[in-house]
Short mmCIF file of C-alpha atoms in Angstrom, two decimals:
data_model
loop_
_atom_site.label_atom_id
_atom_site.label_comp_id
_atom_site.label_asym_id
_atom_site.label_seq_id
_atom_site.Cartn_x
_atom_site.Cartn_y
_atom_site.Cartn_z
CA MET F 9 0.00 0.00 0.00
CA LYS F 10 1.16 3.52 -0.78
CA LEU F 11 -0.41 6.60 0.72
CA TYR F 12 -0.05 10.03 -0.86
CA LEU F 13 -0.76 12.61 1.85
CA VAL F 14 -1.56 15.99 0.29
CA ARG F 15 -2.18 19.30 1.97
CA HIS F 16 -4.79 21.37 0.11
CA GLY F 17 -3.88 24.24 -2.21
CA GLU F 18 -3.80 27.89 -1.19
CA THR F 19 -6.92 29.76 -0.06
CA ASP F 20 -7.44 33.49 0.40
CA TRP F 21 -7.31 32.91 4.16
CA ASN F 22 -3.91 31.24 3.79
CA ARG F 23 -2.70 34.33 1.97
CA GLN F 24 -4.24 36.62 4.59
CA LYS F 25 -2.68 34.50 7.39
CA LYS F 26 -6.05 33.75 8.95
CA VAL F 27 -6.75 30.73 11.13
CA GLN F 28 -9.02 28.42 9.10
CA GLY F 29 -9.77 25.24 11.05
CA HIS F 30 -13.31 24.10 10.27
CA VAL F 31 -14.31 27.27 8.40
CA ASP F 32 -15.10 26.14 4.86
CA ILE F 33 -12.91 28.34 2.66
CA PRO F 34 -12.48 27.44 -1.05
CA LEU F 35 -9.22 27.43 -2.98
CA ASN F 36 -8.20 30.67 -4.66
CA SER F 37 -6.93 30.79 -8.26
CA PHE F 38 -3.33 30.20 -7.19
CA GLY F 39 -4.44 27.27 -5.05
CA ARG F 40 -6.12 25.70 -8.08
CA GLU F 41 -2.96 26.27 -10.11
CA MET F 42 -0.94 24.55 -7.36
CA ALA F 43 -3.31 21.58 -7.47
CA GLN F 44 -3.08 21.38 -11.26
CA LYS F 45 0.72 21.28 -11.12
CA THR F 46 0.53 18.64 -8.39
CA ALA F 47 -1.81 16.65 -10.63
CA MET F 48 0.85 16.74 -13.36
CA GLY F 49 3.50 15.61 -10.86
CA LEU F 50 1.33 12.66 -9.84
CA LEU F 51 0.12 11.82 -13.34
CA GLU F 52 2.03 8.53 -13.46
CA VAL F 53 0.55 7.32 -10.17
CA SER F 54 -2.38 4.99 -10.73
CA PHE F 55 -4.68 5.83 -7.82
CA ASP F 56 -7.20 3.19 -6.75
CA VAL F 57 -9.13 5.20 -4.20
CA ALA F 58 -9.00 8.67 -2.65
CA TYR F 59 -10.08 10.05 0.71
CA THR F 60 -10.76 13.71 1.32
CA SER F 61 -11.62 15.90 4.24
CA PRO F 62 -15.20 17.15 3.74
CA LEU F 63 -13.97 20.77 3.71
CA ILE F 64 -14.14 22.26 0.21
CA ARG F 65 -10.47 23.30 0.01
CA ALA F 66 -9.35 19.69 0.47
CA ARG F 67 -12.09 18.18 -1.68
CA GLU F 68 -11.40 20.58 -4.56
CA THR F 69 -7.67 19.81 -4.35
CA ALA F 70 -8.42 16.09 -4.65
CA GLU F 71 -10.84 16.64 -7.54
CA ILE F 72 -8.24 18.64 -9.47
CA ILE F 73 -5.53 16.02 -8.86
CA LEU F 74 -7.83 13.18 -9.93
CA LYS F 75 -9.35 15.20 -12.79
CA ASP F 76 -10.98 12.78 -15.27
CA ARG F 77 -9.73 9.62 -13.59
CA ASN F 78 -12.33 7.06 -12.59
CA VAL F 79 -11.28 6.96 -8.93
CA PRO F 80 -13.73 6.80 -5.99
CA LEU F 81 -13.45 9.93 -3.83
CA LEU F 82 -14.66 9.31 -0.29
CA GLU F 83 -15.29 12.00 2.34
CA GLU F 84 -13.67 11.22 5.67
CA GLU F 85 -14.44 13.27 8.80
CA ALA F 86 -11.39 11.86 10.60
CA ILE F 87 -8.98 13.78 8.34
CA LYS F 88 -10.72 17.13 8.70
CA GLU F 89 -8.54 20.00 9.93
CA ILE F 90 -8.20 20.58 13.66
CA SER F 91 -10.98 22.78 15.05
CA PHE F 92 -9.69 26.08 16.44
CA GLY F 93 -13.04 27.23 17.85
CA LEU F 94 -12.89 30.88 18.88
CA TYR F 95 -9.54 31.38 17.11
CA GLU F 96 -10.94 30.75 13.61
CA GLY F 97 -10.94 33.76 11.30
CA VAL F 98 -8.27 35.65 13.27
CA ASN F 99 -4.95 36.70 11.73
CA TYR F 100 -2.43 34.35 13.37
CA GLU F 101 0.44 36.86 13.21
CA GLU F 102 -1.59 39.38 15.22
CA ILE F 103 -3.32 36.92 17.51
CA GLY F 104 -0.62 36.97 20.19
CA GLN F 105 -1.11 40.71 20.67
CA ASP F 106 -4.69 40.23 21.87
CA VAL F 107 -5.24 38.91 25.39
CA LYS F 108 -8.47 37.27 24.21
CA TYR F 109 -6.55 35.08 21.74
CA GLY F 110 -3.10 35.04 23.34
CA GLU F 111 -3.00 31.28 23.99
CA PHE F 112 -2.99 30.55 20.27
CA ILE F 113 0.68 31.51 20.00
CA HIS F 114 1.54 28.19 21.67
CA PHE F 115 -0.03 26.20 18.83
CA PHE F 116 3.01 26.67 16.58
CA GLN F 117 5.69 27.70 19.07
CA ASN F 118 5.03 25.41 22.08
CA PRO F 119 2.44 22.84 20.96
CA ASP F 120 2.68 20.90 24.23
CA LYS F 121 1.43 24.03 26.02
CA TYR F 122 -1.42 24.73 23.58
CA VAL F 123 -4.85 24.96 25.20
CA PRO F 124 -7.80 24.90 22.75
CA ALA F 125 -10.20 27.82 22.77
CA GLU F 126 -13.92 27.39 23.35
CA GLY F 127 -15.23 25.00 20.70
CA GLY F 128 -11.70 23.97 19.75
CA GLU F 129 -9.85 20.66 19.67
CA SER F 130 -6.60 19.55 21.27
CA ILE F 131 -3.58 18.38 19.29
CA GLU F 132 -3.77 15.08 21.16
CA HIS F 133 -7.33 14.50 19.98
CA LEU F 134 -6.34 15.35 16.39
CA LYS F 135 -3.53 12.78 16.51
CA HIS F 136 -5.91 10.19 17.96
CA ARG F 137 -8.54 10.54 15.24
CA VAL F 138 -6.12 10.58 12.30
CA GLY F 139 -4.31 7.64 13.89
CA GLU F 140 -7.53 5.64 14.00
CA PHE F 141 -8.13 6.48 10.33
CA LEU F 142 -4.66 5.28 9.33
CA GLU F 143 -5.08 2.08 11.33
CA ARG F 144 -8.31 1.35 9.48
CA LEU F 145 -6.42 1.59 6.20
CA TYR F 146 -3.53 -0.56 7.42
CA ILE F 147 -5.78 -3.48 8.39
CA ASP F 148 -8.09 -3.34 5.37
CA GLU F 149 -7.15 -6.41 3.32
CA SER F 150 -8.70 -4.94 0.17
CA LEU F 151 -6.29 -1.98 0.23
CA GLN F 152 -2.95 -3.74 0.72
CA ASP F 153 -1.77 -3.36 -2.90
CA LYS F 154 -3.45 -0.01 -3.58
CA ASN F 155 -2.30 3.55 -4.21
CA ILE F 156 -4.36 5.88 -2.03
CA LEU F 157 -4.67 9.66 -2.30
CA ILE F 158 -5.43 11.43 1.00
CA SER F 159 -6.35 15.12 0.67
CA SER F 160 -6.26 16.94 3.98
CA HIS F 161 -4.86 19.95 5.85
CA GLY F 162 -1.69 21.34 7.39
CA ALA F 163 -2.19 20.27 11.00
CA ALA F 164 -4.03 17.06 10.06
CA VAL F 165 -1.27 15.95 7.65
CA THR F 166 1.33 16.83 10.30
CA ALA F 167 -0.60 14.72 12.81
CA MET F 168 -0.59 11.79 10.38
CA LYS F 169 3.17 12.14 9.94
CA ASN F 170 3.64 12.24 13.72
CA VAL F 171 1.65 9.01 14.04
CA ILE F 172 3.59 7.32 11.23
CA LYS F 173 6.93 8.34 12.76
CA GLY F 174 5.87 7.22 16.21
CA TRP F 175 6.32 10.70 17.69
CA THR F 176 4.16 10.72 20.81
CA ASP F 177 5.52 13.86 22.46
CA THR F 178 3.30 16.81 21.50
CA ALA F 179 6.32 19.11 21.93
CA ASP F 180 7.71 17.51 18.73
CA PHE F 181 4.53 18.10 16.71
CA TRP F 182 6.04 20.70 14.36
CA LYS F 183 9.56 19.20 14.48
CA VAL F 184 9.90 19.22 10.68
CA GLY F 185 7.90 22.40 10.17
CA ARG F 186 4.55 23.02 8.53
CA PRO F 187 3.84 21.33 5.19
CA LYS F 188 3.48 23.76 2.29
CA ASN F 189 0.23 24.01 0.39
CA CYS F 190 -0.11 21.08 -2.04
CA SER F 191 2.99 19.35 -0.68
CA VAL F 192 2.93 15.55 -0.99
CA THR F 193 4.23 12.99 1.52
CA ILE F 194 4.52 9.44 0.18
CA VAL F 195 4.14 6.61 2.66
CA GLU F 196 4.68 2.88 2.09
CA VAL F 197 2.76 0.43 4.27
CA VAL F 198 3.86 -3.21 4.44
CA GLY F 199 2.40 -5.66 6.92
CA GLY F 200 0.73 -2.89 8.85
CA LYS F 201 4.03 -1.00 9.26
CA ALA F 202 4.30 2.44 7.67
CA LYS F 203 7.39 4.38 6.63
CA ILE F 204 7.78 7.68 4.85
CA LEU F 205 9.49 7.45 1.45
CA GLU F 206 9.32 11.13 0.52
CA GLU F 207 8.25 14.02 2.72
CA ASP F 208 6.61 17.31 1.73
CA LYS F 209 7.50 17.05 -1.96
CA VAL F 210 6.33 20.09 -3.95
CA TYR F 211 5.47 19.98 -7.66
CA HIS F 212 4.50 23.64 -8.14
#
């Protein structure tokens, strides 16, 4: 089994440095261009099935990559982006200057100290749900020889990589940095054991 973990293309909120989370923001024109170039980079990969977060920016990215291919595209709640609750819609470069949102600064700088806002989700919970999703794939006998596209989000893809690498300490969550928009991480799974072959490859 090979997994192709893709972060969605750029949105206007990415460009404006706004916290997105569960807010359903579509790709912008550059994001669609990124996805098209990623599609060209993955043209030789024969995908058997694809999973996407239900959020439009991830789904649209997957649809552009798959284009006219006859590949089932399945929505999967478990790979949705982390919920930021009250922090969503706020500029994350300015957020630390406001007492109301000050805790958000820990999300990227000290993830082990991050406390979710009202309506938000912890990093630990995110890792748990994406981990359960990956485990379902690993044990599915029908998927063992398949190429699988997984279209998701920055924190959710990072959580999947943490799980695959066996990193359990939340302090290490961003150890290799944030994945760029439309970056691709290729994972090989043999006998239920996963290893990363290529990490955060960019085709645009």
